[in-house]
mmCIF file of C-alpha atoms in Angstrom:
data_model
loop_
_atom_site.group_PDB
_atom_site.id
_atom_site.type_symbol
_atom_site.label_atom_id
_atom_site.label_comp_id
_atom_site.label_asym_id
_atom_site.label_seq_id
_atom_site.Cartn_x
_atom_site.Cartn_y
_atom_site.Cartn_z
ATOM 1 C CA UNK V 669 12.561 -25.691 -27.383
ATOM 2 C CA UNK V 670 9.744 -26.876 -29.676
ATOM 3 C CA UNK V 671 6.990 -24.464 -30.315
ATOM 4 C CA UNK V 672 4.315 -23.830 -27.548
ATOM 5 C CA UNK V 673 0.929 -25.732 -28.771
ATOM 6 C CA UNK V 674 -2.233 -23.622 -29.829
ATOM 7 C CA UNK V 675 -5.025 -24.262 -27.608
ATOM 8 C CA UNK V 676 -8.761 -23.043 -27.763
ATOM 9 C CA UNK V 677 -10.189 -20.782 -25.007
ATOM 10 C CA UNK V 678 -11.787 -22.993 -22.599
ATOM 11 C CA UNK V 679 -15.604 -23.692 -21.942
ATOM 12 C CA UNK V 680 -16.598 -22.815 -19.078
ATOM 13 C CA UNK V 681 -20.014 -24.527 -18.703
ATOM 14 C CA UNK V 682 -18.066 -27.842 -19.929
ATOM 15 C CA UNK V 683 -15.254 -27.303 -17.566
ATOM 16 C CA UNK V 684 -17.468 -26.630 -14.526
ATOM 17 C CA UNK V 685 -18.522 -30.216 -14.725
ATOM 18 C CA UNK V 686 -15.550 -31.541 -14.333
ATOM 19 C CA UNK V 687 -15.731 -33.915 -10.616
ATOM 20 C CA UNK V 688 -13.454 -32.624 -7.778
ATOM 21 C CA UNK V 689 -12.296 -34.959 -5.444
ATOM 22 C CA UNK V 690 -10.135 -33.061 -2.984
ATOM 23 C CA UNK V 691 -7.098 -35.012 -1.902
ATOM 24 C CA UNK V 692 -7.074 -32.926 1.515
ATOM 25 C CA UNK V 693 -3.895 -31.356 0.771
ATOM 26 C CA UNK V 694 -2.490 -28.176 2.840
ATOM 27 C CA UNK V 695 -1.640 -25.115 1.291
ATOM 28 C CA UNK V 696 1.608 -23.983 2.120
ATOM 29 C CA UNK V 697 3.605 -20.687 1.508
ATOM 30 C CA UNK V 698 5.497 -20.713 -1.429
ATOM 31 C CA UNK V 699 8.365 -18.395 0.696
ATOM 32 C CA UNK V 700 9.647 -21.626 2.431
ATOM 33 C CA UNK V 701 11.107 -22.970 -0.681
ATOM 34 C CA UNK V 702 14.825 -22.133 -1.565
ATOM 35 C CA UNK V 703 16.558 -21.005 -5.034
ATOM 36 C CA UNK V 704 15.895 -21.175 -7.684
ATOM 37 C CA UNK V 705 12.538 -19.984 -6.618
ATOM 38 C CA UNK V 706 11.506 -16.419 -5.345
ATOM 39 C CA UNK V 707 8.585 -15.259 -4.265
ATOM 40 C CA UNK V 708 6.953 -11.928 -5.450
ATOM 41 C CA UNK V 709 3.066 -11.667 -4.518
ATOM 42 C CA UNK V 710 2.193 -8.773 -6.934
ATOM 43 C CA UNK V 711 -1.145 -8.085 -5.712
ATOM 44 C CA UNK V 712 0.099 -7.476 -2.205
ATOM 45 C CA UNK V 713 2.342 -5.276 -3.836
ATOM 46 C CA UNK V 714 -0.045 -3.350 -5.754
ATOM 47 C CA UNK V 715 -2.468 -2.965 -2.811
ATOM 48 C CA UNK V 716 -4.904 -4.966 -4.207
ATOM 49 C CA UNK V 717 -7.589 -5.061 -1.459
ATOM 50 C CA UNK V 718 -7.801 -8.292 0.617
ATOM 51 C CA UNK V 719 -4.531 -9.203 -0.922
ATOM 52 C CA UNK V 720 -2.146 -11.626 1.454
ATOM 53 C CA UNK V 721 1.890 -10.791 1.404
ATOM 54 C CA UNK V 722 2.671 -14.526 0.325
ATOM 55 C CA UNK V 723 1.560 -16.942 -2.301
ATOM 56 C CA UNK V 724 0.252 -19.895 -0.571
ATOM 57 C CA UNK V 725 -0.172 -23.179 -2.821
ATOM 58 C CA UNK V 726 -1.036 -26.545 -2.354
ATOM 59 C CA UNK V 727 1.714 -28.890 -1.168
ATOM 60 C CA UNK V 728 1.851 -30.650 -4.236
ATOM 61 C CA UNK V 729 1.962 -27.844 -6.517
ATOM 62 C CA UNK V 730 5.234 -26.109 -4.033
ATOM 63 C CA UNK V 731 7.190 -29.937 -4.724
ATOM 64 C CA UNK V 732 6.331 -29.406 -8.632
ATOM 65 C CA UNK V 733 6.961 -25.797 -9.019
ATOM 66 C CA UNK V 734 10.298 -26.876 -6.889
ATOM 67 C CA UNK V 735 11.083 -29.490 -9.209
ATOM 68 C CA UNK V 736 10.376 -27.252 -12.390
ATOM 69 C CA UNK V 737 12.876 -24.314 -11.078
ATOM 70 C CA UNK V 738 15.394 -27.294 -9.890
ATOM 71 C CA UNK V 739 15.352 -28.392 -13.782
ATOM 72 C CA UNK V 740 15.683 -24.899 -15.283
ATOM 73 C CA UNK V 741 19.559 -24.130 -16.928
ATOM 74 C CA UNK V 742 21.979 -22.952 -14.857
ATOM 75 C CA UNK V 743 21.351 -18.629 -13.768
ATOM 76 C CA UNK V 744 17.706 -19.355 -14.281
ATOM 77 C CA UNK V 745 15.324 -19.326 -11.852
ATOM 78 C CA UNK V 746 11.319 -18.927 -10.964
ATOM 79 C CA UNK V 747 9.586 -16.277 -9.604
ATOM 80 C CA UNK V 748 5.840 -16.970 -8.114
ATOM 81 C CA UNK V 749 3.634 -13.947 -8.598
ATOM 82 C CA UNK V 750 0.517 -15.595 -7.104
ATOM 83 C CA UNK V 751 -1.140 -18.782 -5.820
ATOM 84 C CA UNK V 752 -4.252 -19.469 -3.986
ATOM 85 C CA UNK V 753 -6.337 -16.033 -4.114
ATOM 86 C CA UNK V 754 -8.941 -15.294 -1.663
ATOM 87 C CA UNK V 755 -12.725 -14.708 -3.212
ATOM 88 C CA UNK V 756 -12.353 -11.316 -2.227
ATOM 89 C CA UNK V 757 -9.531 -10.504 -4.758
ATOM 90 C CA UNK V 758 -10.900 -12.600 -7.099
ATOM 91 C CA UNK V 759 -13.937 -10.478 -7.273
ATOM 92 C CA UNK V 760 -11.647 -6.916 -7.633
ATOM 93 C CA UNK V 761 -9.856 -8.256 -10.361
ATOM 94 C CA UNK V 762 -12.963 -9.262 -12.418
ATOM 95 C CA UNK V 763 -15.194 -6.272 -11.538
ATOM 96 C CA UNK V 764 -11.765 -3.686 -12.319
ATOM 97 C CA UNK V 765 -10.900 -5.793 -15.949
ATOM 98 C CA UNK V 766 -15.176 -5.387 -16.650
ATOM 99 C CA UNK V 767 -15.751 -2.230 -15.549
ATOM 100 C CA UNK V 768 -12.179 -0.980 -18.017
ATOM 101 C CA UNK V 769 -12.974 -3.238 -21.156
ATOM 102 C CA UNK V 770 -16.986 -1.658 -20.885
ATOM 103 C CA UNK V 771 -15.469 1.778 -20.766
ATOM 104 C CA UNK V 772 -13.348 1.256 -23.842
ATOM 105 C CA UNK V 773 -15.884 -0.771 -25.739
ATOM 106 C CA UNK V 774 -19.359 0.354 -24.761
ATOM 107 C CA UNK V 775 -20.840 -0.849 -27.537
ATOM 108 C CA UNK V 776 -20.378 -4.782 -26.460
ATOM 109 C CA UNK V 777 -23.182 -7.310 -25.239
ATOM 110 C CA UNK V 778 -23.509 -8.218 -22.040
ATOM 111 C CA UNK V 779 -22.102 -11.817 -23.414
ATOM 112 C CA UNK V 780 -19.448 -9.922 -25.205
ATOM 113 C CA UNK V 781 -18.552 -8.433 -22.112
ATOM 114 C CA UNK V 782 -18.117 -11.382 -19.672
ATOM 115 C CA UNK V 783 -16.662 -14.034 -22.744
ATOM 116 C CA UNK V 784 -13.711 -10.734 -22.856
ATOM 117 C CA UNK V 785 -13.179 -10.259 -19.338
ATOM 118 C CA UNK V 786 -13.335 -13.797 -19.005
ATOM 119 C CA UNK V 787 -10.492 -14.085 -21.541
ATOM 120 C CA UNK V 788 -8.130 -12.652 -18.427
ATOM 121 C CA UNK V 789 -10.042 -12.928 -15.262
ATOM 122 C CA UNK V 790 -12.080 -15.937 -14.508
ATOM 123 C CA UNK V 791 -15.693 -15.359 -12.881
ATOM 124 C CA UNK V 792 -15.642 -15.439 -9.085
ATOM 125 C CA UNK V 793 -16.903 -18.700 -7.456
ATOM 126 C CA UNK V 794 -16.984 -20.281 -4.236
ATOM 127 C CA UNK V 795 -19.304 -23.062 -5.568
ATOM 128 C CA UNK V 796 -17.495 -26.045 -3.757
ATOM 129 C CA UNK V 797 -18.131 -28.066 -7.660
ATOM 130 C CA UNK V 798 -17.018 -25.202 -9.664
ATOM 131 C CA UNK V 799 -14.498 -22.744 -7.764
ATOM 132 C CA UNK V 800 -12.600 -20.204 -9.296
ATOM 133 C CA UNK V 801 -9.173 -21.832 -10.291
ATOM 134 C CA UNK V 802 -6.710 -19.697 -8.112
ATOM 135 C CA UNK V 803 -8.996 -20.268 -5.234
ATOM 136 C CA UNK V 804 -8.418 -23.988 -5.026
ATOM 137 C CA UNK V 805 -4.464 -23.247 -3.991
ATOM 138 C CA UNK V 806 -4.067 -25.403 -8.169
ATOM 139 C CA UNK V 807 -3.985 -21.953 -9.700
ATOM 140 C CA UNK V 808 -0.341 -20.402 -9.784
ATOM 141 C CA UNK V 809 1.210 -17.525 -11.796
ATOM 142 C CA UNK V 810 5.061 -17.046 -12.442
ATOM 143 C CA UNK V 811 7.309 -15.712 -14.828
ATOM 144 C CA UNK V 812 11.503 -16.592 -15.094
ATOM 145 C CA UNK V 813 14.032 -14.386 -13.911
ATOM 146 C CA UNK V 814 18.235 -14.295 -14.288
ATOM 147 C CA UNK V 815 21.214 -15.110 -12.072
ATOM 148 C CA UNK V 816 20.386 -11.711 -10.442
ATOM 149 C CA UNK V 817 16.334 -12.230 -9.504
ATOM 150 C CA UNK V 818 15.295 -9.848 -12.372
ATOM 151 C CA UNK V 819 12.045 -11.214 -14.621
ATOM 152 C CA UNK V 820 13.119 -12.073 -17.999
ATOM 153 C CA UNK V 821 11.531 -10.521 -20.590
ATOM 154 C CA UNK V 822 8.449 -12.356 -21.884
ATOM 155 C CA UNK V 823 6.955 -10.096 -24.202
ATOM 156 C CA UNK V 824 4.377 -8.480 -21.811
ATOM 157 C CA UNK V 825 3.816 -7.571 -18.325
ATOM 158 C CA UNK V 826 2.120 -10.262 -16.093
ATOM 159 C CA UNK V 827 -1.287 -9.060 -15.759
ATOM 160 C CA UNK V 828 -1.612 -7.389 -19.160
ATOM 161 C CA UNK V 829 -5.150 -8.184 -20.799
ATOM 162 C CA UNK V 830 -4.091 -7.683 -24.109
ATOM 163 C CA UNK V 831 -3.764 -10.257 -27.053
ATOM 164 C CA UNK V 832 0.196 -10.373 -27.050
ATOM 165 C CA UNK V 833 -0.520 -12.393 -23.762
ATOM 166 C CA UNK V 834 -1.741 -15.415 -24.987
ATOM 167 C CA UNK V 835 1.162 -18.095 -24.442
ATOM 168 C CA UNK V 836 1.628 -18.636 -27.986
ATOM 169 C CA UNK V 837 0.930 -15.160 -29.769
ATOM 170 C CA UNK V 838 4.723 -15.240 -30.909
ATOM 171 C CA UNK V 839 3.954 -18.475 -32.392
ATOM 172 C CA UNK V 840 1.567 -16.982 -34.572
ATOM 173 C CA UNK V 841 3.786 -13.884 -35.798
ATOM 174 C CA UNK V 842 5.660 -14.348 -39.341
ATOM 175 C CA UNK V 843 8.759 -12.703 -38.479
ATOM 176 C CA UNK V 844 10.094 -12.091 -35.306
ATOM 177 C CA UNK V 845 11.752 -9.116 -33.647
ATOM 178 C CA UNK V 846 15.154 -9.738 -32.173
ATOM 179 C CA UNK V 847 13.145 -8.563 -28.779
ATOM 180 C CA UNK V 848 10.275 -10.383 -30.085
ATOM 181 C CA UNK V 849 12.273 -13.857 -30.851
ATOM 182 C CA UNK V 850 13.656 -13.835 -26.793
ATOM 183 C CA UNK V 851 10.661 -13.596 -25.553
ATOM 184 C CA UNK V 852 9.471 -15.994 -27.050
ATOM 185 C CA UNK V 853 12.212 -18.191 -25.893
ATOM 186 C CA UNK V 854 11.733 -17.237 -22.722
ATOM 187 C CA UNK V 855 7.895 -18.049 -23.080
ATOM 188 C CA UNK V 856 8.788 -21.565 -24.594
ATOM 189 C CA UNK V 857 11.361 -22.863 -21.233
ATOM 190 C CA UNK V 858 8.524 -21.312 -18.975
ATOM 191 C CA UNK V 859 5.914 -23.611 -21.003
ATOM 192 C CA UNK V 860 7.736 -26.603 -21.296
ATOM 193 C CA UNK V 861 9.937 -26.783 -18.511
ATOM 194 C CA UNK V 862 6.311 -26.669 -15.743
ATOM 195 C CA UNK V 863 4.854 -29.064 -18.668
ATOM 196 C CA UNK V 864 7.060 -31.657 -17.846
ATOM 197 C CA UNK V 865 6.301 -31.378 -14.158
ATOM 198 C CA UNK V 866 2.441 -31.855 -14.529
ATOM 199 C CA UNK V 867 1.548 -28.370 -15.193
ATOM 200 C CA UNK V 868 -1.261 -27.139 -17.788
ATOM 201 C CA UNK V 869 -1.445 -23.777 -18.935
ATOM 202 C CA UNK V 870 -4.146 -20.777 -19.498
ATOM 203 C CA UNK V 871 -3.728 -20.519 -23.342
ATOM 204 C CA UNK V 872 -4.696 -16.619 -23.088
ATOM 205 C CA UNK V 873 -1.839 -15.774 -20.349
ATOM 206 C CA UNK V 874 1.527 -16.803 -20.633
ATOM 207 C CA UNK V 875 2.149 -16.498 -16.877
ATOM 208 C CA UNK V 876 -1.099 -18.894 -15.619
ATOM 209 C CA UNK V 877 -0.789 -22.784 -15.046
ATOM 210 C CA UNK V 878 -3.088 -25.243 -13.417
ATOM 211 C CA UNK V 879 -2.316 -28.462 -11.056
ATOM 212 C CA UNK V 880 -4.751 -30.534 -9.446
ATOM 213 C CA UNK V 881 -8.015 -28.134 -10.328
ATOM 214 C CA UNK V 882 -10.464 -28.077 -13.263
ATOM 215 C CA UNK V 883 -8.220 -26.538 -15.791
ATOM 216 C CA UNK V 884 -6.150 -29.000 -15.209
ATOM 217 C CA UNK V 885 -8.827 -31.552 -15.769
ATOM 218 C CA UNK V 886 -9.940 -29.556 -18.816
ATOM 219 C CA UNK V 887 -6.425 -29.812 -20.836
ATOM 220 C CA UNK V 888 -4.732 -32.185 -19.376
ATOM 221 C CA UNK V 889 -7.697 -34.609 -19.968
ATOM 222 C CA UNK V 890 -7.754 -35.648 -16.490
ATOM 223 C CA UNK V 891 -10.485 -38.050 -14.752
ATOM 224 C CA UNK V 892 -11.394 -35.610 -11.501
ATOM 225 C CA UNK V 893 -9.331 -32.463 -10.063
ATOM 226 C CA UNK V 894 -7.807 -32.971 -6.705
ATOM 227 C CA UNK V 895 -8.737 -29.486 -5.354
ATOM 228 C CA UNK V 896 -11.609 -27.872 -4.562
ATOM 229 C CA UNK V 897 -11.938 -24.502 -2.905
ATOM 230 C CA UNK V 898 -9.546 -23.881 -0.183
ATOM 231 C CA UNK V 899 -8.947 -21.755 2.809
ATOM 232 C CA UNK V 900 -6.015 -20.308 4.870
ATOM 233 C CA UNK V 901 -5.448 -21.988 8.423
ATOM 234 C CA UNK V 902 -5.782 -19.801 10.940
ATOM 235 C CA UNK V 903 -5.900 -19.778 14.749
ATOM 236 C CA UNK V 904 -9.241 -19.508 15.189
ATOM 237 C CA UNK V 905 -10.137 -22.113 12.791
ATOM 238 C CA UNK V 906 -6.739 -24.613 14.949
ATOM 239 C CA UNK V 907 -8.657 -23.653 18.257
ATOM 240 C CA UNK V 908 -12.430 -24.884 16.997
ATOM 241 C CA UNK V 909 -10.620 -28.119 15.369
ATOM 242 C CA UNK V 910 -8.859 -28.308 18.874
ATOM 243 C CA UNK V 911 -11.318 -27.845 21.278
ATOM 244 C CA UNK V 912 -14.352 -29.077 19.098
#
């Protein structure tokens, strides 16, 4: 596997502007799909607060994140850790990371602040033009796992905000660990293998790639994203469609 590519952080402000024309597409739960793919939503798990016990995705991200396990070597397969995120989670996530960088650097700007949280945990947004990635059901995390379900090691924890998450920070070391050199194996199939299937990645997190929304736009040099902020169906939402 060739070397994961260096990319800048993104900009924001540039990135918002990128046009959304949503294609209209359903999310669907990523439990439906067989092996090689599992399912582990880890912020259900931790009792994250407004959390849902499923990753949901858009229907064309489930068929590529199929396709990408499908093509995986033999005793490998993909674990999804989360998809679309509701604005409510969102908003935990970037308030807890804030609130913990602030207490261990009190010293930083207010700019300082948000460009390092930002690093890990996008702002919240329901704008309909600018939506926080996972929102749009484009956003998805995973990580690889063996014959037996269990993650592969890939150098940190998925969630850690620390620089030794940034998809190519074993790219950048001289010499390599015999720990350090798998893991950055395992970082390179991850990369390339959901590359090949359309996917672009979050250069500061290993585990965070983008289909169809404005990250996707952003580095994959894209005209428009085809997703915009989405929403879970639910019964009462069938019934007003229904009887409307």
């Amino acid at each position: 596997m060739p070397p994961i590519p260096s990319h800048p952080a993104p900009c924001w402000e540039q990135l918002r502007r990128a046009p959304i024309e949503d294609n209209g597409e359903r999310l669907v739960p990523m439990s439906l799909a067989p092996a090689p793919v599992s399912v582990f939503p880890a912020y259900a798990r931790l009792g994250i607060p407004g959390a849902v016990p499923e990753c949901f995705v858009r229907e064309g991200v489930y068929r590529a994140l199929l396709a990408a396990a499908r093509s995986l070597p033999e005793g490998i397969g993909l674990i999804v850790l989360d998809g679309w995120r509701p604005w409510r989670v969102q908003q935990y996530l970037f308030d807890t990371l804030n609130e913990a960088i602030h207490h261990h650097h009190p010293d930083l700007s207010e700019t300082e602040l948000l460009e390092r949280t930002r690093e890990f945990v996008s702002v919240p947004s329901r704008d309909p033009l600018a939506p926080s990635p996972h929102l749009t059901g484009g956003a998805v995390d995973v990580t690889l796992c063996d014959a037996d379900g269990l993650p592969l090691d890939m150098g940190t924890l998925f969630d850690e905000a620390i620089p030794a998450s940034h998809s190519d920070y074993f790219e950048t070391l001289e010499t390599l660990t015999p720990q350090q050199h798998k893991a950055r194996d395992n970082r390179r199939l991850l990369y390339h293998t959901l590359h090949q299937q359309g996917f672009t990645n979050l250069p500061s997190e290993w585990w965070h790639f983008d289909y169809g929304d404005q990250l996707w736009v952003y580095y994959g040099a894209h005209d428009h994203a085809v997703y915009g902020p989405a929403e879970l169906d639910t019964i009462e939402n069938r019934w007003r469609r229904q009887l409307g």
